[in-house]
């Protein structure tokens, strides 16, 4: 199997899986319980918050666990009202949360063909009514790394009370996520993107704005901003996975893979358009569009050879992808975007084989249309 869909989800690290099972077996008490067995489980949560807090230059009391980055994004966005700024290339859990939020107006900052946000447009759209901003840090479809530090400086220089949230789901563990350096107030993340368990998300919330957060789930408020019995096995495994991801030292290797596949595709397959930028882009993601190809057909042809990728141009209700539309991609490429996303388990030999299957599949599809 050649698994090139790591931006969709990653395989759990063995260490994380073992930690998960150990907590399930040996520390299964309810962490809210008053007895010492419960406190053991609670301490595992505290230790994990401490680790994540230290990693992002925050305090443990500023880290909250949720069921997913989707929940984190919803909580962040639905806690505020007034006028918001965001973009059209956000993950759907941000884009659609805004549609169902309390904001009276949502302004979309324009972007270039690589997904970089336009700073002049940001300056134009900032006014005294703006209360909240949400931007994606690493774009999940194309890999573009937004210059959050620069954008947040523009925003905070205009009005330091504007709350800035970023969706760092494809960033945490892979690129530097220091909340003070970035100048942000909230940050969402998700354990299954860095080889941790699924259905375990998190939200960093700066102390000074915590009083403004409105929980979506009411109940025991175990995580203050969310309710429901906490999940110590997943939380502890999340911390173990994040530490391993951070210490993996794989960035250079992944970048090598990305550059290698990019070049193979450029050199060997005609009429392609590489959507992911070369600079300021996550090496974990490579989005490529092939002219006159239906990505879904190509995806299934790759799958026949046990090569798993994602379609970067998944349409909804017959429309073109929102992201590709916002990037202004030429129509002939619109249907044919494929996202390759890497992990350290991938080798160059895997990519040689992927290229071979990709090339023959594309030639076959192009022959029949
Ligand atoms: N934001 C981004 C950028 C993502 O890539 C994803 C997952 N595809 C999410 C949010 C949602 O994460 P989760 O699966 O934890 O809800």
mmCIF file with all atom_site columns, N, CA, C and O in Angstrom, residues 173-191:
data_model
loop_
_atom_site.group_PDB
_atom_site.id
_atom_site.type_symbol
_atom_site.label_atom_id
_atom_site.label_alt_id
_atom_site.label_comp_id
_atom_site.label_asym_id
_atom_site.label_entity_id
_atom_site.label_seq_id
_atom_site.pdbx_PDB_ins_code
_atom_site.Cartn_x
_atom_site.Cartn_y
_atom_site.Cartn_z
_atom_site.occupancy
_atom_site.B_iso_or_equiv
_atom_site.pdbx_formal_charge
_atom_site.auth_seq_id
_atom_site.auth_comp_id
_atom_site.auth_asym_id
_atom_site.auth_atom_id
_atom_site.pdbx_PDB_model_num
ATOM 1  N N  . UNK A 1 173 ? 2.664  20.442 15.221 1.00 0.00 ? 173 UNK A N  1
ATOM 2  C CA . UNK A 1 173 ? 3.550  19.275 15.199 1.00 0.00 ? 173 UNK A CA 1
ATOM 3  C C  . UNK A 1 173 ? 4.482  19.288 14.008 1.00 0.00 ? 173 UNK A C  1
ATOM 4  O O  . UNK A 1 173 ? 5.513  18.643 14.004 1.00 0.00 ? 173 UNK A O  1
ATOM 5  N N  . UNK A 1 174 ? 4.077  20.031 12.964 1.00 0.00 ? 174 UNK A N  1
ATOM 6  C CA . UNK A 1 174 ? 4.846  20.009 11.718 1.00 0.00 ? 174 UNK A CA 1
ATOM 7  C C  . UNK A 1 174 ? 5.583  21.310 11.472 1.00 0.00 ? 174 UNK A C  1
ATOM 8  O O  . UNK A 1 174 ? 6.704  21.314 10.980 1.00 0.00 ? 174 UNK A O  1
ATOM 9  N N  . UNK A 1 175 ? 4.942  22.410 11.784 1.00 0.00 ? 175 UNK A N  1
ATOM 10 C CA . UNK A 1 175 ? 5.644  23.698 11.709 1.00 0.00 ? 175 UNK A CA 1
ATOM 11 C C  . UNK A 1 175 ? 5.465  24.413 13.052 1.00 0.00 ? 175 UNK A C  1
ATOM 12 O O  . UNK A 1 175 ? 4.582  24.078 13.843 1.00 0.00 ? 175 UNK A O  1
ATOM 13 N N  . UNK A 1 176 ? 6.326  25.410 13.258 1.00 0.00 ? 176 UNK A N  1
ATOM 14 C CA . UNK A 1 176 ? 6.355  26.153 14.503 1.00 0.00 ? 176 UNK A CA 1
ATOM 15 C C  . UNK A 1 176 ? 4.981  26.803 14.772 1.00 0.00 ? 176 UNK A C  1
ATOM 16 O O  . UNK A 1 176 ? 4.453  27.493 13.912 1.00 0.00 ? 176 UNK A O  1
ATOM 17 N N  . UNK A 1 177 ? 4.437  26.576 15.956 1.00 0.00 ? 177 UNK A N  1
ATOM 18 C CA . UNK A 1 177 ? 3.120  27.148 16.281 1.00 0.00 ? 177 UNK A CA 1
ATOM 19 C C  . UNK A 1 177 ? 3.190  27.869 17.623 1.00 0.00 ? 177 UNK A C  1
ATOM 20 O O  . UNK A 1 177 ? 2.512  27.470 18.582 1.00 0.00 ? 177 UNK A O  1
ATOM 21 N N  . UNK A 1 178 ? 4.002  28.888 17.731 1.00 0.00 ? 178 UNK A N  1
ATOM 22 C CA . UNK A 1 178 ? 4.134  29.646 18.976 1.00 0.00 ? 178 UNK A CA 1
ATOM 23 C C  . UNK A 1 178 ? 3.073  30.755 18.962 1.00 0.00 ? 178 UNK A C  1
ATOM 24 O O  . UNK A 1 178 ? 3.132  31.670 18.141 1.00 0.00 ? 178 UNK A O  1
ATOM 25 N N  . UNK A 1 179 ? 2.108  30.637 19.881 1.00 0.00 ? 179 UNK A N  1
ATOM 26 C CA . UNK A 1 179 ? 0.948  31.543 19.810 1.00 0.00 ? 179 UNK A CA 1
ATOM 27 C C  . UNK A 1 179 ? 1.334  33.003 20.048 1.00 0.00 ? 179 UNK A C  1
ATOM 28 O O  . UNK A 1 179 ? 0.677  33.912 19.524 1.00 0.00 ? 179 UNK A O  1
ATOM 29 N N  . UNK A 1 180 ? 2.406  33.228 20.819 1.00 0.00 ? 180 UNK A N  1
ATOM 30 C CA . UNK A 1 180 ? 2.831  34.620 21.056 1.00 0.00 ? 180 UNK A CA 1
ATOM 31 C C  . UNK A 1 180 ? 3.540  35.191 19.841 1.00 0.00 ? 180 UNK A C  1
ATOM 32 O O  . UNK A 1 180 ? 3.299  36.321 19.439 1.00 0.00 ? 180 UNK A O  1
ATOM 33 N N  . UNK A 1 181 ? 4.408  34.369 19.250 1.00 0.00 ? 181 UNK A N  1
ATOM 34 C CA . UNK A 1 181 ? 5.080  34.826 18.026 1.00 0.00 ? 181 UNK A CA 1
ATOM 35 C C  . UNK A 1 181 ? 4.068  35.082 16.917 1.00 0.00 ? 181 UNK A C  1
ATOM 36 O O  . UNK A 1 181 ? 4.195  36.028 16.152 1.00 0.00 ? 181 UNK A O  1
ATOM 37 N N  . UNK A 1 182 ? 3.067  34.207 16.851 1.00 0.00 ? 182 UNK A N  1
ATOM 38 C CA . UNK A 1 182 ? 2.050  34.371 15.796 1.00 0.00 ? 182 UNK A CA 1
ATOM 39 C C  . UNK A 1 182 ? 1.111  35.541 16.100 1.00 0.00 ? 182 UNK A C  1
ATOM 40 O O  . UNK A 1 182 ? 0.468  36.076 15.202 1.00 0.00 ? 182 UNK A O  1
ATOM 41 N N  . UNK A 1 183 ? 1.017  35.895 17.373 1.00 0.00 ? 183 UNK A N  1
ATOM 42 C CA . UNK A 1 183 ? 0.170  37.031 17.767 1.00 0.00 ? 183 UNK A CA 1
ATOM 43 C C  . UNK A 1 183 ? -1.312 36.732 17.714 1.00 0.00 ? 183 UNK A C  1
ATOM 44 O O  . UNK A 1 183 ? -2.115 37.595 17.328 1.00 0.00 ? 183 UNK A O  1
ATOM 45 N N  . UNK A 1 184 ? -1.666 35.513 18.114 1.00 0.00 ? 184 UNK A N  1
ATOM 46 C CA . UNK A 1 184 ? -3.075 35.104 17.985 1.00 0.00 ? 184 UNK A CA 1
ATOM 47 C C  . UNK A 1 184 ? -3.707 34.825 19.357 1.00 0.00 ? 184 UNK A C  1
ATOM 48 O O  . UNK A 1 184 ? -3.008 34.685 20.351 1.00 0.00 ? 184 UNK A O  1
ATOM 49 N N  . UNK A 1 185 ? -5.051 34.691 19.368 1.00 0.00 ? 185 UNK A N  1
ATOM 50 C CA . UNK A 1 185 ? -5.765 34.481 20.624 1.00 0.00 ? 185 UNK A CA 1
ATOM 51 C C  . UNK A 1 185 ? -6.336 33.074 20.761 1.00 0.00 ? 185 UNK A C  1
ATOM 52 O O  . UNK A 1 185 ? -6.621 32.621 21.866 1.00 0.00 ? 185 UNK A O  1
ATOM 53 N N  . UNK A 1 186 ? -6.574 32.432 19.620 1.00 0.00 ? 186 UNK A N  1
ATOM 54 C CA . UNK A 1 186 ? -7.145 31.083 19.658 1.00 0.00 ? 186 UNK A CA 1
ATOM 55 C C  . UNK A 1 186 ? -6.555 30.239 18.542 1.00 0.00 ? 186 UNK A C  1
ATOM 56 O O  . UNK A 1 186 ? -6.257 30.767 17.458 1.00 0.00 ? 186 UNK A O  1
ATOM 57 N N  . UNK A 1 187 ? -6.426 28.946 18.810 1.00 0.00 ? 187 UNK A N  1
ATOM 58 C CA . UNK A 1 187 ? -5.849 28.059 17.791 1.00 0.00 ? 187 UNK A CA 1
ATOM 59 C C  . UNK A 1 187 ? -6.458 26.656 17.904 1.00 0.00 ? 187 UNK A C  1
ATOM 60 O O  . UNK A 1 187 ? -6.428 26.048 18.969 1.00 0.00 ? 187 UNK A O  1
ATOM 61 N N  . UNK A 1 188 ? -6.979 26.171 16.788 1.00 0.00 ? 188 UNK A N  1
ATOM 62 C CA . UNK A 1 188 ? -7.580 24.824 16.765 1.00 0.00 ? 188 UNK A CA 1
ATOM 63 C C  . UNK A 1 188 ? -6.573 23.804 16.266 1.00 0.00 ? 188 UNK A C  1
ATOM 64 O O  . UNK A 1 188 ? -5.750 24.114 15.399 1.00 0.00 ? 188 UNK A O  1
ATOM 65 N N  . UNK A 1 189 ? -6.686 22.581 16.783 1.00 0.00 ? 189 UNK A N  1
ATOM 66 C CA . UNK A 1 189 ? -5.855 21.482 16.278 1.00 0.00 ? 189 UNK A CA 1
ATOM 67 C C  . UNK A 1 189 ? -6.576 20.150 16.435 1.00 0.00 ? 189 UNK A C  1
ATOM 68 O O  . UNK A 1 189 ? -7.630 20.083 17.084 1.00 0.00 ? 189 UNK A O  1
ATOM 69 N N  . UNK A 1 190 ? -5.993 19.112 15.841 1.00 0.00 ? 190 UNK A N  1
ATOM 70 C CA . UNK A 1 190 ? -6.649 17.812 15.838 1.00 0.00 ? 190 UNK A CA 1
ATOM 71 C C  . UNK A 1 190 ? -5.610 16.700 15.887 1.00 0.00 ? 190 UNK A C  1
ATOM 72 O O  . UNK A 1 190 ? -4.677 16.680 15.081 1.00 0.00 ? 190 UNK A O  1
ATOM 73 N N  . UNK A 1 191 ? -5.788 15.758 16.822 1.00 0.00 ? 191 UNK A N  1
ATOM 74 C CA . UNK A 1 191 ? -4.759 14.736 17.059 1.00 0.00 ? 191 UNK A CA 1
ATOM 75 C C  . UNK A 1 191 ? -4.549 13.784 15.885 1.00 0.00 ? 191 UNK A C  1
ATOM 76 O O  . UNK A 1 191 ? -3.446 13.294 15.672 1.00 0.00 ? 191 UNK A O  1
#
